[in-house]
Coordinates of C-alpha atoms and ligand atoms in Angstrom, one line a residue:
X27 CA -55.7 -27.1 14.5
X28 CA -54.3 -30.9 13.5
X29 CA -56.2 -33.9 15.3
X30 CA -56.5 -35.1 17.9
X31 CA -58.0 -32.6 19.7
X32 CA -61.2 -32.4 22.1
X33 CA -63.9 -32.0 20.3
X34 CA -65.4 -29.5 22.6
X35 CA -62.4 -27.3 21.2
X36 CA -64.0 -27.9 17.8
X37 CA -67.6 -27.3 19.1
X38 CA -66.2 -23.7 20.3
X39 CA -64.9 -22.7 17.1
X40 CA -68.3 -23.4 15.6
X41 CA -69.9 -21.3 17.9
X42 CA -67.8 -18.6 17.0
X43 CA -68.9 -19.0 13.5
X44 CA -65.8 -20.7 12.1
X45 CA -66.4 -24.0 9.7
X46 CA -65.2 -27.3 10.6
X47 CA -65.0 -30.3 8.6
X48 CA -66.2 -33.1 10.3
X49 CA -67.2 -37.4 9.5
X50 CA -70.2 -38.8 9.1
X51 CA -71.3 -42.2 7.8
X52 CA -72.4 -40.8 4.7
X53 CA -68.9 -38.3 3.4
X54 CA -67.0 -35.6 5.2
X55 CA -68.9 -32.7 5.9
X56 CA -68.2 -28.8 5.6
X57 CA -69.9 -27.8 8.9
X58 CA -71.2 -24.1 10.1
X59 CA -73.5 -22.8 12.6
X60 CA -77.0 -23.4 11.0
X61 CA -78.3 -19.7 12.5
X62 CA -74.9 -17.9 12.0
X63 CA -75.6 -15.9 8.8
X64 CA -71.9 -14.8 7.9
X65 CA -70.5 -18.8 9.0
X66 CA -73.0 -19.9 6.1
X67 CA -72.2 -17.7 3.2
X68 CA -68.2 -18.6 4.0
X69 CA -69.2 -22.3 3.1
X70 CA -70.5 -21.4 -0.1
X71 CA -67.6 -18.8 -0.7
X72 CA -65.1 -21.9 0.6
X73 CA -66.7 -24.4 -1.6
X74 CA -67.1 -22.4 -4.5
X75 CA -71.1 -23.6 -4.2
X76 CA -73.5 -21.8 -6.4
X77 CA -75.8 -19.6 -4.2
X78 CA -78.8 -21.4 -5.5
X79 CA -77.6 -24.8 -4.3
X80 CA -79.3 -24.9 -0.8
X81 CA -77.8 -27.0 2.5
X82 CA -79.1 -29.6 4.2
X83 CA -79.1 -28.7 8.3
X84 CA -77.8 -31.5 10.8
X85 CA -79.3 -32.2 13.6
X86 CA -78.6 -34.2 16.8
X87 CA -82.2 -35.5 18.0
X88 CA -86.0 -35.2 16.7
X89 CA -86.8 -32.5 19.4
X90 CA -84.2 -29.8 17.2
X91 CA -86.9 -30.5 14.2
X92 CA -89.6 -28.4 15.7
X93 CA -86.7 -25.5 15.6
X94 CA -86.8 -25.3 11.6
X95 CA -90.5 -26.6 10.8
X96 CA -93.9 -27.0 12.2
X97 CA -95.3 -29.0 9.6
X98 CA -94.5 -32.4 10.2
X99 CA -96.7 -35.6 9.1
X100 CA -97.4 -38.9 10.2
X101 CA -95.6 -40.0 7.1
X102 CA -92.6 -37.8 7.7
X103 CA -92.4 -38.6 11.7
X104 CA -92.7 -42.7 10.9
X105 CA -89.6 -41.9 8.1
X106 CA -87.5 -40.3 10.7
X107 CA -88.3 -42.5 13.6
X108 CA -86.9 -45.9 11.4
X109 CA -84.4 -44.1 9.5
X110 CA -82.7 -41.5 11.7
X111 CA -79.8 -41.8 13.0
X112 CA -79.6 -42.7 9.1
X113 CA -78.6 -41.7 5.4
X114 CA -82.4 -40.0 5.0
X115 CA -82.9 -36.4 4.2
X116 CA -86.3 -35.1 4.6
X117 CA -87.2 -31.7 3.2
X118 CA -90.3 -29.5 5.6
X119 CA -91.8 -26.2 4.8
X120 CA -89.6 -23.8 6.5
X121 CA -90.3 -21.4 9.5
X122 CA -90.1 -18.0 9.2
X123 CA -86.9 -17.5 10.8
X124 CA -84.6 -20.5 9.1
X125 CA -82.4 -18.4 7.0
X126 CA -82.2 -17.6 3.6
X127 CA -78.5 -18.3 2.6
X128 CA -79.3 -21.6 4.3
X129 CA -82.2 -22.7 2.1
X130 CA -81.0 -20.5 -0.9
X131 CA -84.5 -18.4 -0.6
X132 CA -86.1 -21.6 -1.3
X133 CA -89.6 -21.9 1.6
X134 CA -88.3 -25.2 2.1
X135 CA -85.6 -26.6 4.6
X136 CA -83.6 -30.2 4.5
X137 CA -83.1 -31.9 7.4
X138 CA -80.9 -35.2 8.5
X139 CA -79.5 -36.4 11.7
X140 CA -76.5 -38.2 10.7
X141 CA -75.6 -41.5 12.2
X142 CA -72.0 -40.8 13.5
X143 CA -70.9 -40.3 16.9
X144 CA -68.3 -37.5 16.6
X145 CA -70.9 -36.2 14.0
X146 CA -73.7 -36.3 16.7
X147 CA -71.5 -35.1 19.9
X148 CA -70.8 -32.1 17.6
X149 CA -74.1 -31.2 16.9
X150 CA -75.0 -31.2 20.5
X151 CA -72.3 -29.1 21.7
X152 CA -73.1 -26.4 19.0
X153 CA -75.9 -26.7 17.9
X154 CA -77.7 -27.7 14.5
X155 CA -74.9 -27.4 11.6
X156 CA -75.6 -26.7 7.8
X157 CA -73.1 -29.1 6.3
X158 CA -72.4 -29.6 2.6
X159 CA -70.0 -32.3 1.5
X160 CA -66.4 -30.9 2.3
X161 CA -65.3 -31.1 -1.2
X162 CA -64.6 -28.2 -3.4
X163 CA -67.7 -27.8 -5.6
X164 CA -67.6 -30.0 -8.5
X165 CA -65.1 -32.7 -7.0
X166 CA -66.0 -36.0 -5.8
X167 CA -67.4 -35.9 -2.3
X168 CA -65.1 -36.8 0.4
X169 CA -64.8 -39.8 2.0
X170 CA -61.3 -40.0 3.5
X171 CA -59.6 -37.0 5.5
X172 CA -56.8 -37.2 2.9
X173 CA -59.7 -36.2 0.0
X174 CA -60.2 -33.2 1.9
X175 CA -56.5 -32.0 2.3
X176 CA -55.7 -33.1 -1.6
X177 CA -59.4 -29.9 -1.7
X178 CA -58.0 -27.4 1.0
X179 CA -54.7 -28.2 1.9
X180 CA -54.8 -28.3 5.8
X181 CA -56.2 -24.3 5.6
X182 CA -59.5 -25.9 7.7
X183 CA -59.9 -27.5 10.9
X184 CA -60.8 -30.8 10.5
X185 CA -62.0 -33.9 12.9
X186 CA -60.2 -37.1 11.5
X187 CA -62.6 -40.3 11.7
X188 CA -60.7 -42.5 9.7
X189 CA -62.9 -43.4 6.2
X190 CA -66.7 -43.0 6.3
X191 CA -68.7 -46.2 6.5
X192 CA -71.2 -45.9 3.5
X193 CA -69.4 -43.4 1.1
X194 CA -72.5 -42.0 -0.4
X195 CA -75.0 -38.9 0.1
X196 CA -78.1 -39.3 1.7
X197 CA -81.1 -40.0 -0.1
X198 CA -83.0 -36.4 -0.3
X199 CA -87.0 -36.6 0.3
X200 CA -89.4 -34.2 -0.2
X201 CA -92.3 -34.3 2.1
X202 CA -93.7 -30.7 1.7
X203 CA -95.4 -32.1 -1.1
X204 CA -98.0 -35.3 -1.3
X205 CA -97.8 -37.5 -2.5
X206 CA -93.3 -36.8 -1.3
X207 CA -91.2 -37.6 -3.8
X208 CA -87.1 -38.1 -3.9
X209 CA -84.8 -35.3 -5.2
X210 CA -81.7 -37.4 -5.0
X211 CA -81.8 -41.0 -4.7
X212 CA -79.0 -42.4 -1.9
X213 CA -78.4 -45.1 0.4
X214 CA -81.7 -45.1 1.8
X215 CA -83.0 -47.0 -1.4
X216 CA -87.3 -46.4 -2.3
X217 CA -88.4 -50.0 -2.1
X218 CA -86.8 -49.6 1.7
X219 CA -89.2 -46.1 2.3
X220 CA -91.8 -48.1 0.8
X221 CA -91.3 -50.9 3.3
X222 CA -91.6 -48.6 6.0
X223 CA -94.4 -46.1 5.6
X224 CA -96.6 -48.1 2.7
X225 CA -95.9 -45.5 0.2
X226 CA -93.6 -45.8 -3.1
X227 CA -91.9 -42.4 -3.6
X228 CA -91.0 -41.4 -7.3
X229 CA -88.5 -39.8 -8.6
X230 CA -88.8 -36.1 -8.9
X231 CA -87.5 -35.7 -12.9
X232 CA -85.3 -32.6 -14.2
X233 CA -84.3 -31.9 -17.5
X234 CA -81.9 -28.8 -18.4
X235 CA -84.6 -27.4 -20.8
X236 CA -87.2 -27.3 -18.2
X237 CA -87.7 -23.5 -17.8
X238 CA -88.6 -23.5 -14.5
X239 CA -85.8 -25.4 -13.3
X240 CA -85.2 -28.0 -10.7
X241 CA -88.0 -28.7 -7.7
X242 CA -84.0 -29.1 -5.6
X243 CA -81.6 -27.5 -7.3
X244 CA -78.8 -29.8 -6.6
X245 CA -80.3 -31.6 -9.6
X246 CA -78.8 -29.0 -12.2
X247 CA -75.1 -29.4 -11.5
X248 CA -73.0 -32.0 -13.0
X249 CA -70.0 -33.0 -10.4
X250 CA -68.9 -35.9 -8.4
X251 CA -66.7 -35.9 -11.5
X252 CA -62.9 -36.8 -11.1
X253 CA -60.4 -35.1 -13.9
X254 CA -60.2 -38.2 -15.6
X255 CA -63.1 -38.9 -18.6
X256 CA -65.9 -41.3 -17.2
X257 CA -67.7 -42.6 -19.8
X258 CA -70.6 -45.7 -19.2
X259 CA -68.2 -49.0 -20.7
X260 CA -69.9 -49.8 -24.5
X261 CA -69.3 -52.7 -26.8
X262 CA -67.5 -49.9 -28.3
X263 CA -65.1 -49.1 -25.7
X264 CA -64.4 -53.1 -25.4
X265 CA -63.3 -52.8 -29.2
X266 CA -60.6 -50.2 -29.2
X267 CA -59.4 -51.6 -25.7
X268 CA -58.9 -54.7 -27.4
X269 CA -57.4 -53.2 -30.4
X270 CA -55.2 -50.7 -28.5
X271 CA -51.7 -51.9 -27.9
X272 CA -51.1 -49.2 -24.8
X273 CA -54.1 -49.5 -22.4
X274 CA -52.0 -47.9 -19.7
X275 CA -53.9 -44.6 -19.7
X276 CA -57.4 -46.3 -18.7
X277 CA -59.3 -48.3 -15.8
X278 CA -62.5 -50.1 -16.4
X279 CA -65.2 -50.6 -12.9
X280 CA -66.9 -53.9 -13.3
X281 CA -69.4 -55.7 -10.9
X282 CA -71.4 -58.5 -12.5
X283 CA -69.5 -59.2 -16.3
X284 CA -66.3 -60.8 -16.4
X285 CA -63.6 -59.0 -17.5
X286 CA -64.2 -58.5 -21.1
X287 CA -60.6 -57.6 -22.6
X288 CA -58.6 -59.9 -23.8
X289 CA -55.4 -60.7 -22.1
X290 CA -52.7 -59.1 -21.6
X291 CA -54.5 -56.0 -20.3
X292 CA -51.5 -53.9 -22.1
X293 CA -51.6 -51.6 -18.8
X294 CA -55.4 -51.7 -18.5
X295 CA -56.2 -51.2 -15.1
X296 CA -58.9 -53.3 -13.8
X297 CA -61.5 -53.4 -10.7
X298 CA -63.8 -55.8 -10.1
X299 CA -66.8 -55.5 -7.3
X300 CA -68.6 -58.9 -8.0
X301 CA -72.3 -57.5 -7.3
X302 CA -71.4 -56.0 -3.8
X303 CA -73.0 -52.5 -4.5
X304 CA -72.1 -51.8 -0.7
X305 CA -68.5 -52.1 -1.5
X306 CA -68.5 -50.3 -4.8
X307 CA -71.0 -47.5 -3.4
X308 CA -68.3 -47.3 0.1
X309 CA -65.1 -46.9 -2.8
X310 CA -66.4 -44.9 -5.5
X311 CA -65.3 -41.6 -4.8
X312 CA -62.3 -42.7 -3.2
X313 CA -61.3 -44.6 -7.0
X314 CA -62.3 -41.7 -8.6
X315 CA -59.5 -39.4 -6.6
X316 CA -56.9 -42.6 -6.8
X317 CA -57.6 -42.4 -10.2
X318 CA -56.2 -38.8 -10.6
X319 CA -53.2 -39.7 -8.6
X320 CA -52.3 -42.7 -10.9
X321 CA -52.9 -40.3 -13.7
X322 CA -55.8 -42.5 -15.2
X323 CA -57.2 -40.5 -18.5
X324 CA -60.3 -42.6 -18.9
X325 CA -62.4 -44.5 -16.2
X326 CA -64.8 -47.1 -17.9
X327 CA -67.9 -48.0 -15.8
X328 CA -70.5 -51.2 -16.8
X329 CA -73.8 -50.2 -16.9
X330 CA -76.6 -50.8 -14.4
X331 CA -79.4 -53.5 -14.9
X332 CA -82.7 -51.8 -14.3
X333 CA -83.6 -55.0 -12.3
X334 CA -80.8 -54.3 -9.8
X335 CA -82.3 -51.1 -9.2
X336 CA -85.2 -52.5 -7.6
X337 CA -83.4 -54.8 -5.1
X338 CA -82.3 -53.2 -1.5
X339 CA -79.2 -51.9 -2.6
X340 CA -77.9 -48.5 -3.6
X341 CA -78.1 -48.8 -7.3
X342 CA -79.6 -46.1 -8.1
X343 CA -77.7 -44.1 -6.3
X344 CA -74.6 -44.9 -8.1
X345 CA -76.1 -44.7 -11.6
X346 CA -77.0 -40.9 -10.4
X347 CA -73.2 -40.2 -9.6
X348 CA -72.2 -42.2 -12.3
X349 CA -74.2 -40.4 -14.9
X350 CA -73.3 -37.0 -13.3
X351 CA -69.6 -38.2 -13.3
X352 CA -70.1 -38.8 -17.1
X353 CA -71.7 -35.4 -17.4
X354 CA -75.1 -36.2 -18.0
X355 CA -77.7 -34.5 -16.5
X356 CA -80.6 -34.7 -17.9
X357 CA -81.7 -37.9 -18.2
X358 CA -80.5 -38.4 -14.4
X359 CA -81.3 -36.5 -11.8
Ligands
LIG405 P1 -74.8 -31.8 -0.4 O1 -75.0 -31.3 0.9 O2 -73.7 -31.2 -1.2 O3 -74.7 -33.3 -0.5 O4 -76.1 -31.4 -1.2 C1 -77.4 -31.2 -0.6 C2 -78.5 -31.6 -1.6 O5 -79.8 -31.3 -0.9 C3 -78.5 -30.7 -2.9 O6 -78.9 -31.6 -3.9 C4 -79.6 -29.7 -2.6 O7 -80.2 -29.2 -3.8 C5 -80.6 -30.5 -1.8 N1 -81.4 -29.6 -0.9 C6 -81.0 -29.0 0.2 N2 -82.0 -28.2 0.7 C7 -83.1 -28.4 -0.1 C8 -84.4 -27.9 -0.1 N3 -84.9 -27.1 0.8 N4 -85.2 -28.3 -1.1 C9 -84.8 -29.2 -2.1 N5 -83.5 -29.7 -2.1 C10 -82.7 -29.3 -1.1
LIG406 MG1 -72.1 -32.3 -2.3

């Protein structure tokens, strides 16, 4: 089915257990029937997602919560009532009957209501939908539709809303435990949950040689990663650019230095953000896919200031992707 199409058509083929890729604010997602066991297991088969990596359901209003939990707190009901419709994921103990394939056998469930309209008209004509980023595991989320026919070809239905409007992942909350702390930082920054519910949420920490693994087990895979080498931009790196005589193979991602190779850039490619983490959170997938296409080898990225990371903006967020873009995990989460 090709666009533009009602979207009760694509609210039937949910229904009926088929997936449908879909916009939000936050990336493209890879939508199914959240109580449809054999829709959910063809998202992971689709994405090629590790079983263990469980989804986060949508939902259209704060009356479908009640279907997946019954342990809400003040804390969690404040969060949801200023964030949502919002770029917040809250995790609850799960009810008995939330299946398993859903939250990957884990006793807890995620839960967002996204803040787009087509998103949120979907949702109510089919119900809640489990909906991973509609990128094949390990790529860069999508943000565009284009990212997700360069994934699937045009072998999915898909809803076209032009290019999402933050172009980052929620931020991922855990409130089943106290005090609740954040499994994936996003958009929705901590100094911001702090601001509304008194309470500074810490980062839940992973490292690969922890036995029992990850407390969300999104933490343990490295992706968000185009083809070409991202590597953080070092003193190094500013060395052999500046000694190289063919450049043509690499783009460096700046947002407060100026640029620090000399001219001419002998093909360097060059971006330049000037400290609007908005912008650079909105384009970074969508650079890292260009980047592909222009045949970029090596992508170069300056480093974060911790002090940025405590203003309102999504900084930490991007050093997460970045750092799992690089393929670090374990000092990230
Ligand atoms: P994605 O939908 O691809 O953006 O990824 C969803 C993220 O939410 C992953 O990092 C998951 O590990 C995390 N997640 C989903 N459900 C749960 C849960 N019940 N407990 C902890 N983390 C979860
Ligand atoms: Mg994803």
């Amino acid at each position: 089915m090709s666009s533009p199409a009602p979207i009760e058509s694509y609210a039937e083929l949910l229904k009926q257990g088929n997936l449908v890729v879909f916009p939000t604010e936050t990336v493209y997602g890879l939508g199914a029937s959240a109580w449809n066991p054999k829709a959910v297991q063809q998202i992971f088969k689709t994405k090629g997602r590790p079983g263990d990596n469980p989804l986060i359901v949508h939902i259209s209003s704060i009356d479908m919560v009640k279907q997946f939990t019954d342990q809400v707190s003040g804390r969690a009901r404040t969060l949801m009532q200023k964030f949502w419709p919002g770029p917040l994921t809250l995790v609850f103990p799960k009810k008995p009957g939330v299946l398993d394939a859903v939250t990957a056998g884990l006793d807890t469930v995620a839960l967002r209501m996204p803040d787009h309209p087509i998103a949120l008209q979907l949702i109510e004509l089919a119900g809640p939908l489990v909906a991973p980023s509609a990128n094949k595991s390990g790529r860069p989320s999508p943000t565009r539709a284009e990212h997700i026919r360069s994934d699937y070809g045009n072998s999915l239905p898909l809803i076209d809303g032009g290019e999402c409007d933050l172009g980052l992942e929620s931020t991922v909350i855990d409130m089943s435990v106290n005090p609740p702390v954040i499994l994936r930082p996003g958009y929705i920054t901590a100094k911001q949950i702090e601001e509304a519910c008194g309470f500074h949420p810490e980062m839940a920490t992973y490292s690969a040689s922890d036995s029992s693994g990850p407390k969300s087990p999104g933490m343990k895979y490295t992706h968000y990663a185009p083809k070409a080498k991202v590597e953080w931009l070092s003193t190094e790196h500013i060395t052999l650019l500046n000694a190289s005589s063919d450049n043509s193979g690499s783009l460096i991602v700046l947002h407060s230095m100026d640029n620090p190779v000399n001219q001419p850039h002998k093909g360097l490619k060059v971006m330049h953000f000037n400290s609007d983490y908005r912008r650079l959170a909105h384009q970074l997938y969508d650079c890292f896919r260009k980047a592909d296409f222009d045949k970029v080898k090596r992508i170069y990225i300056e480093p974060f200031n911790d002090e940025l990371i405590k203003e309102n903006q999504p900084v930490e967020a991007l050093q997460n992707r970045i750092s799992k873009a690089t393929g670090s995990r374990s000092s990230q989460l």
